[in-house]
Short mmCIF file of C-alpha atoms in Angstrom, two decimals:
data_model
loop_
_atom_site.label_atom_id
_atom_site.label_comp_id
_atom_site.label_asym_id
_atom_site.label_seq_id
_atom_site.Cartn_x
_atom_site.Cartn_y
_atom_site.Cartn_z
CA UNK A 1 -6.26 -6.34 1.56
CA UNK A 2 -8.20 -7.55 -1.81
CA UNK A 3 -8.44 -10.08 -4.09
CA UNK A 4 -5.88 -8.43 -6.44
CA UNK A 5 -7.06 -10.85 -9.99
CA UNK A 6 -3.89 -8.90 -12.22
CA UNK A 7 -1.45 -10.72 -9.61
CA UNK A 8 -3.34 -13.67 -9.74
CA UNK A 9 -3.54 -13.39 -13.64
CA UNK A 10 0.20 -12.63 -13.99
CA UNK A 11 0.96 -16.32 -11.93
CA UNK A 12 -1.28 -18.58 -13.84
CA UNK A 13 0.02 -16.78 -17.19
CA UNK A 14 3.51 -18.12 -15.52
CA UNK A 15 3.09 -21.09 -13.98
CA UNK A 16 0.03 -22.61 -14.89
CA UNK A 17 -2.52 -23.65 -11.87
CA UNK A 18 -1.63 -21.63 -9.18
CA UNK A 19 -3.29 -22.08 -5.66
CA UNK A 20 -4.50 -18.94 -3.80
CA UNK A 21 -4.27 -19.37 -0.04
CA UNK A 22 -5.96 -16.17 1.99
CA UNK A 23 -6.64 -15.77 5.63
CA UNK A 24 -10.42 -16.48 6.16
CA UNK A 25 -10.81 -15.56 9.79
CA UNK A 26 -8.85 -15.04 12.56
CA UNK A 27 -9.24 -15.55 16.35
CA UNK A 28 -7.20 -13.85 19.09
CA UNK A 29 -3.48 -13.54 18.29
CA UNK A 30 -2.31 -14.31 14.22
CA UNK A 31 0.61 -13.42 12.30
CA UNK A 32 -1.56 -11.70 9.47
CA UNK A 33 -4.92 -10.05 9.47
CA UNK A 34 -7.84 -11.53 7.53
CA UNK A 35 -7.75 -11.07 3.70
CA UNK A 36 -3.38 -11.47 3.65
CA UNK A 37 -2.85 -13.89 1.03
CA UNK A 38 -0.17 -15.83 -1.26
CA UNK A 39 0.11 -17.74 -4.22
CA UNK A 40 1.85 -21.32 -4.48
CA UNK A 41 2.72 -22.95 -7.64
CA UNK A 42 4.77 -25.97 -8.64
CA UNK A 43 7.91 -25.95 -9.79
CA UNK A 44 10.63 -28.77 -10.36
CA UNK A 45 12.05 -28.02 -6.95
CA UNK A 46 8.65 -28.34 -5.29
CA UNK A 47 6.93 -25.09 -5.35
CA UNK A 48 6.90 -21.53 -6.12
CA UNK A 49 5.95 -18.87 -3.90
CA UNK A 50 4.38 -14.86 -4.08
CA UNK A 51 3.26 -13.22 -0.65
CA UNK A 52 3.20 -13.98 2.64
CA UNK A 53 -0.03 -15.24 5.37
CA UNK A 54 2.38 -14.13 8.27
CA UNK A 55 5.44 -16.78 7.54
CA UNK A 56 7.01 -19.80 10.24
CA UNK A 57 5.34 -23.06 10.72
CA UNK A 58 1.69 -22.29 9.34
CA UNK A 59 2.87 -20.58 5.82
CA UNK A 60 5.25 -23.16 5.38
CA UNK A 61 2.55 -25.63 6.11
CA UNK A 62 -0.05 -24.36 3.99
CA UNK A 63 2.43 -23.96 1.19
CA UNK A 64 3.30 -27.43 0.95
CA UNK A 65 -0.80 -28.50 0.89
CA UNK A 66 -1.66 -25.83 -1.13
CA UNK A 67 -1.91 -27.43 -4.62
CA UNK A 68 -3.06 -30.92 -2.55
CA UNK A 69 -6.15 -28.96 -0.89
CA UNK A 70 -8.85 -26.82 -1.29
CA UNK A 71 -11.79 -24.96 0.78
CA UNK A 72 -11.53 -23.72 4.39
CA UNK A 73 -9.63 -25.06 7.07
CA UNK A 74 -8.62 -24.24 10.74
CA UNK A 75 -5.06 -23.78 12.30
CA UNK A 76 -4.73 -23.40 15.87
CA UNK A 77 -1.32 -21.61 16.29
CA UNK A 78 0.15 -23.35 19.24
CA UNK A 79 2.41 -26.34 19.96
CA UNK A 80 1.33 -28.45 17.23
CA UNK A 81 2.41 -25.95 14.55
CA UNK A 82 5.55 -24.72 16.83
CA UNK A 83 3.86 -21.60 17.18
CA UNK A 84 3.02 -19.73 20.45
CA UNK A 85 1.04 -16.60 19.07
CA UNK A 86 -2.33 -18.58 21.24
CA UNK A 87 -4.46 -17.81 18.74
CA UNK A 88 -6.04 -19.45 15.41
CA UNK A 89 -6.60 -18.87 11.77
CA UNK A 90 -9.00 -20.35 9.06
CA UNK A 91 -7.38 -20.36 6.10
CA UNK A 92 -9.62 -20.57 2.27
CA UNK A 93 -6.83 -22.33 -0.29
CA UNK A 94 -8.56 -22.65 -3.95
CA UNK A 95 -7.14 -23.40 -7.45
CA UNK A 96 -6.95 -21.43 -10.38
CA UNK A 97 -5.61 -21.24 -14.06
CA UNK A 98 -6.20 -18.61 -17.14
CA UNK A 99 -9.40 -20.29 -17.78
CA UNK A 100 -10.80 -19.84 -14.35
CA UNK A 101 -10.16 -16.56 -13.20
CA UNK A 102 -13.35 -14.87 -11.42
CA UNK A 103 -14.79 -12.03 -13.85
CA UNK A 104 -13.83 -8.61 -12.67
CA UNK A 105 -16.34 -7.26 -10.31
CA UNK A 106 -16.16 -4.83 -7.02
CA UNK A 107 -16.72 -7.94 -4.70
CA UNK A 108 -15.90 -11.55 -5.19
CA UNK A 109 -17.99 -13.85 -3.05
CA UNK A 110 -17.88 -17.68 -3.22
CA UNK A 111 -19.03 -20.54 -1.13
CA UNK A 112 -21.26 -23.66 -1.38
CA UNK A 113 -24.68 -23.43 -2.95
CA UNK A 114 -26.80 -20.22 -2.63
CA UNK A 115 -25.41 -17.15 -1.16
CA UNK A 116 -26.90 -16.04 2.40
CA UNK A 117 -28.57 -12.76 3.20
CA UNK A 118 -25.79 -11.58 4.77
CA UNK A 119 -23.73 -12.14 1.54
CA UNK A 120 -26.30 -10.77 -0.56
CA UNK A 121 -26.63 -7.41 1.31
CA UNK A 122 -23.05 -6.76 1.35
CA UNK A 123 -22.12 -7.75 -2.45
CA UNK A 124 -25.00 -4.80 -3.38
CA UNK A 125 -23.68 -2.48 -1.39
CA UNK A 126 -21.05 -2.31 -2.25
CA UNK A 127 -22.17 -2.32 -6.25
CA UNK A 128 -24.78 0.27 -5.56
CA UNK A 129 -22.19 2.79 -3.10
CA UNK A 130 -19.35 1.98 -4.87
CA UNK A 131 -17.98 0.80 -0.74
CA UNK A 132 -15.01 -1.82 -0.07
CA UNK A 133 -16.12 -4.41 1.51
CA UNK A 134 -13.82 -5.68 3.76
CA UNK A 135 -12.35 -9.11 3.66
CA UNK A 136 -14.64 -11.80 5.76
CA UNK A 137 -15.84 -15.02 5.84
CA UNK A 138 -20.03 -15.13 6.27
CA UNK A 139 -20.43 -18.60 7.30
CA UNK A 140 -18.73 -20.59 4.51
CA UNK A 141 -18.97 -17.75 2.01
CA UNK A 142 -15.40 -15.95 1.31
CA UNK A 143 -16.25 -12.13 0.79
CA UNK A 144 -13.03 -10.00 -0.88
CA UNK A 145 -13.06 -6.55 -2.54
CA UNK A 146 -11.38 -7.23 -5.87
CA UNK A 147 -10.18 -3.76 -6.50
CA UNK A 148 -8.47 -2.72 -3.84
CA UNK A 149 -8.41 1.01 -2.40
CA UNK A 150 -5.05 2.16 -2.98
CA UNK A 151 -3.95 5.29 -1.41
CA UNK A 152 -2.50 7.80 -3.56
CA UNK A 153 1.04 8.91 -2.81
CA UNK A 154 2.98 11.51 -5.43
CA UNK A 155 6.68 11.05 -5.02
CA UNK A 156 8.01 14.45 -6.23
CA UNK A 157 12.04 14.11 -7.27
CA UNK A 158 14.20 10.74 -8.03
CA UNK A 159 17.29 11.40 -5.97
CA UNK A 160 19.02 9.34 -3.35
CA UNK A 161 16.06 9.99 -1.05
CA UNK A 162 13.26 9.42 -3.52
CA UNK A 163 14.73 6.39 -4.94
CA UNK A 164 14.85 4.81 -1.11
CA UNK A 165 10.63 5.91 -0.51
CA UNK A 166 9.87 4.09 -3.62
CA UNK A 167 11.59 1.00 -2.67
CA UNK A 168 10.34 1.37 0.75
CA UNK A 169 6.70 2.08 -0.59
CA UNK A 170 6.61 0.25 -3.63
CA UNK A 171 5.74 -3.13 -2.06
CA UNK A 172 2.91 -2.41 0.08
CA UNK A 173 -0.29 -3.55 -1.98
CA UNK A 174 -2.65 -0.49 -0.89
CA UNK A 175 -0.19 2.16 -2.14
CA UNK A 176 -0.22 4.22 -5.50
CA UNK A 177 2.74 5.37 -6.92
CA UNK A 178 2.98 8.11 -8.69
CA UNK A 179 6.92 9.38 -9.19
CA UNK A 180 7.62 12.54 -10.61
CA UNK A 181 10.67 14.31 -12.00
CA UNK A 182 12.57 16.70 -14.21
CA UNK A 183 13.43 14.78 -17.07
CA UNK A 184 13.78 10.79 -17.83
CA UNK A 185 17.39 10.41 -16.98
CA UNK A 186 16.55 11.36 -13.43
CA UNK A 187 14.87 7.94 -12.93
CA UNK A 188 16.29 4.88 -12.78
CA UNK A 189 17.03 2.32 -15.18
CA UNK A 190 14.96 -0.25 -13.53
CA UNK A 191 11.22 1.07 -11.65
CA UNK A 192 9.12 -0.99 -9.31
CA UNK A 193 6.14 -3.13 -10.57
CA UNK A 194 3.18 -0.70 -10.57
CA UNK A 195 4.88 2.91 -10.29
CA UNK A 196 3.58 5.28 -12.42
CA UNK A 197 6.89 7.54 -13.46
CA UNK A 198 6.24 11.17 -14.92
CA UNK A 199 8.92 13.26 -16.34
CA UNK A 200 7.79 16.89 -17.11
CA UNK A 201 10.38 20.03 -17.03
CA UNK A 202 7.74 21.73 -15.10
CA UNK A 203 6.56 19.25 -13.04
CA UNK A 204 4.51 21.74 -10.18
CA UNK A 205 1.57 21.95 -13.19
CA UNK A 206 1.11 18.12 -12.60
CA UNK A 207 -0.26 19.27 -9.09
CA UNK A 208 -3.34 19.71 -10.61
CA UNK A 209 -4.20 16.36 -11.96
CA UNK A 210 -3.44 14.93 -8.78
CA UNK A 211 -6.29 13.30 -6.72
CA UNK A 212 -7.46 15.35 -3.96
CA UNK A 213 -6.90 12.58 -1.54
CA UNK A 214 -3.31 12.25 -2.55
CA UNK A 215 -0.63 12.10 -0.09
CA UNK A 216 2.44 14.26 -1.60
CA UNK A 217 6.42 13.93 -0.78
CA UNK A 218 8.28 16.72 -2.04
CA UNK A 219 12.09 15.79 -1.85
CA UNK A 220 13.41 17.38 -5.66
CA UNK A 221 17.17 18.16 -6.12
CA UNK A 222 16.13 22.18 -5.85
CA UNK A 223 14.49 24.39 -3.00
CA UNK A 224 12.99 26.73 -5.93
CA UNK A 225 10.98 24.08 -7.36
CA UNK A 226 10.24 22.77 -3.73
CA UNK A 227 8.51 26.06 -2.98
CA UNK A 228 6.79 26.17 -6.42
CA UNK A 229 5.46 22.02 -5.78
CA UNK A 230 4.20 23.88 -2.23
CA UNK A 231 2.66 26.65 -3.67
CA UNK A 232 0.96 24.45 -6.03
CA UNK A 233 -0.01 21.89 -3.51
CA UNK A 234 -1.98 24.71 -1.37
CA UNK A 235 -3.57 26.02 -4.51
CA UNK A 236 -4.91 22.32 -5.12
CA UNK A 237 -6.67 19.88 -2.67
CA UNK A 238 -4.59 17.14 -0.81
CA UNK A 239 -4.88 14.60 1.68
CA UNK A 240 -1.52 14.96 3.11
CA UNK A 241 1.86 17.00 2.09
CA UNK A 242 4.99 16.19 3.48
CA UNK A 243 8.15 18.89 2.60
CA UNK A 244 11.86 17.44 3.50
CA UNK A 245 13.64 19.73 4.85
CA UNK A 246 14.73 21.74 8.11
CA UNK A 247 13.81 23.84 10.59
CA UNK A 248 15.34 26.52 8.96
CA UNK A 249 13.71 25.98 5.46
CA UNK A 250 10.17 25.32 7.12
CA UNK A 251 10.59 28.70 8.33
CA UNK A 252 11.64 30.50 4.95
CA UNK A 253 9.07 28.85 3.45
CA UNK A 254 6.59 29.77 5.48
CA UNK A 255 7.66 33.41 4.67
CA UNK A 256 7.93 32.76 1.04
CA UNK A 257 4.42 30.65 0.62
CA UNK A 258 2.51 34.29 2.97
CA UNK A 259 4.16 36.40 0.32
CA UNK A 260 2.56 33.81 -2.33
CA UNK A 261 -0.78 34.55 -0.68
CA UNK A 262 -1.30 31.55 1.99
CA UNK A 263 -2.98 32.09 5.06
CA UNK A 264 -0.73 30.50 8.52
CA UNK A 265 -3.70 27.61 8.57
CA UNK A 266 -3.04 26.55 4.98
CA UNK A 267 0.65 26.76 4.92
CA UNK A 268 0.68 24.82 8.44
CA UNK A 269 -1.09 21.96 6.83
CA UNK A 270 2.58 20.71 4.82
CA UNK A 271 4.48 19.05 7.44
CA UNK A 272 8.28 20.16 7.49
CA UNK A 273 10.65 18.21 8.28
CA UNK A 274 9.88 14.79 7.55
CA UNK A 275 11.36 11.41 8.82
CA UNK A 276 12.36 10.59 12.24
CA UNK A 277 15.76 12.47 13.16
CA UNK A 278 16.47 9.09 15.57
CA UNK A 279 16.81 7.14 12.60
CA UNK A 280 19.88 9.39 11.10
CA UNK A 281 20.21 11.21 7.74
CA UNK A 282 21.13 8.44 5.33
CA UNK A 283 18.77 8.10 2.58
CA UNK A 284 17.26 5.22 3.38
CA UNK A 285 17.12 5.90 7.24
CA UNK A 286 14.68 9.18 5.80
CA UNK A 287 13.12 6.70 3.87
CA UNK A 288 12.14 4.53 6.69
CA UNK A 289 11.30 7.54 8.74
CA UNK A 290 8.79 8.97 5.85
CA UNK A 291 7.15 5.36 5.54
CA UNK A 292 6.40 5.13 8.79
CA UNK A 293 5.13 8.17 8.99
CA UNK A 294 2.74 7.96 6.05
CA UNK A 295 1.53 4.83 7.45
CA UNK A 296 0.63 6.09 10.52
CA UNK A 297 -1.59 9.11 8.86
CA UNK A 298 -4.75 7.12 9.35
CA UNK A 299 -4.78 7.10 12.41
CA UNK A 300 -3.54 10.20 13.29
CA UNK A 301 -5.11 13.29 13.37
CA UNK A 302 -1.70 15.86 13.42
CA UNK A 303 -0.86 16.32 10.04
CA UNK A 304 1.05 19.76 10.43
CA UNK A 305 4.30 21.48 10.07
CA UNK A 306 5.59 20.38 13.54
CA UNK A 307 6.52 16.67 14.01
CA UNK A 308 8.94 16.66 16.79
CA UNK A 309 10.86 13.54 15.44
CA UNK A 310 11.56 14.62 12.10
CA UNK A 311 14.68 14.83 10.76
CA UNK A 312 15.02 15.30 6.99
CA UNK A 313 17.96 18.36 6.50
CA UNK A 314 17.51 18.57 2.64
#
């Protein structure tokens, strides 16, 4: 999570002040993980809301203080907030508006007086490495990357299945869109907030301007230009490559992609099929197969062809 300032410009362009209210610190069980955050703003109703700290009793509390309060404060989650997760949170709830919006930077750090050491090491750091911090609170000082790392995902073809991924995808703040097809038409009328569409008639010579720590879904409307995206994948670097398919077309393109010139190692690093074949073959059952699966790629190490679960039949 980051301290994403276009959201946060966006609301105060819309509303006016807008309060910011972002897990601080968090102590054995919580709903959210330090740096989740939401936006509250008043409206004639009461107020307005964008995000979620882990919803129930404490977002509902918070949202109703937010414009009321400000700085750091501590919520036990247990029987006075109806809660039972046993553990606690410190929230940071601060007001902003056009006119005070932090200056974009790598790292936004704020808190009373000087900054500590600790703050000080961390906020160069990260501006001499170019390194994330993550989010934390350093004694009273909130530390936040404000540009978040976003992994890359290419979404190659804007059928039934690809339209489900990006809907699926779209939302999560620390993914990339990038959505590739054929021609305009293919896409839909309306596209997510920060997808990147690209129509091209030849859309496998985009490969190349991918980053090489993309994550690829190939899922177009023909096999022929799913073995060209392949071939052009392998010819290019990539973080992860997922084909949808079968059995039976993982194994003639395996054959196709040797007589292309790929080694068995290269060609078993695009994993074919994709999905979970528990979930079923409607498009958005493969959609919430995929997304699962490309959220679980940090942490695992077996990116290749053979994913027992999988169970896209394009």
């Amino acid at each position: 999570m980051s301290f994403d300032r276009d959201v946060l410009a966006r609301a105060c362009a819309a509303h006016g002040r807008v309060a910011r209210v972002v897990v601080a610190a968090t102590q054995g069980s919580t709903p959210r993980e330090t740096g989740a955050a939401m936006l509250v703003w008043a409206t004639p109703e009461g107020f307005g809301q964008d995000g979620t700290i882990g919803g129930g009793a404490l977002e509902l509390e918070a949202a109703q203080h937010a414009l009321s309060r400000t700085g750091l404060s501590r919520h036990p989650l247990g029987p006075a907030l109806g809660q039972c997760c046993g553990g606690a949170v410190t929230l940071l709830t601060e007001h902003f508006t056009a006119d005070t919006l932090p200056h974009p930077a790598a790292v936004y750090a704020r808190g009373p007086g000087e900054a500590p050491l600790p703050v000080r090491r961390l906020t160069d750091r990260a501006r001499a490495q170019g390194e994330a911090p993550a989010p934390q609170l350093l004694g009273d000082w909130m530390v936040e990357p404000m540009t978040p790392p976003r992994r890359p995902l290419w979404i190659w073809g804007a059928g039934h299945v690809g339209r489900a991924l990006v809907a699926t995808l779209s939302p999560l703040p620390d993914v990339a869109i990038t959505w590739i097809d054929t021609a305009p038409d293919r896409f839909p009328e309306a596209i997510p907030a920060g997808v990147t569409t690209l129509p091209d008639p030849d859309p496998q010579r985009l490969m190349r301007h991918a980053p090489p720590d993309a994550h690829h879904l190939i899922l177009t409307y023909s096999h022929a230009l799913d073995l060209a995206l392949c071939h052009a994948a392998l010819s290019h670097r990539f973080a992860f490559c997922g084909l949808i398919g079968s059995d039976t077309k993982r194994a003639r393109f395996t054959r196709r992609l040797r007589d292309l010139g790929h080694t068995d190692a290269q060609i078993g690093r695009i994993c074919c099929p994709i999905g979970h074949k528990a979930l079923g073959k409607h498009p958005q059952a493969i959609a919430i197969g995929v997304a699962a699966q490309i959220l679980r790629l940090d942490s695992e190490k077996d990116q290749q062809w053979t994913i027992p679960s999988s169970a896209s039949t394009a």
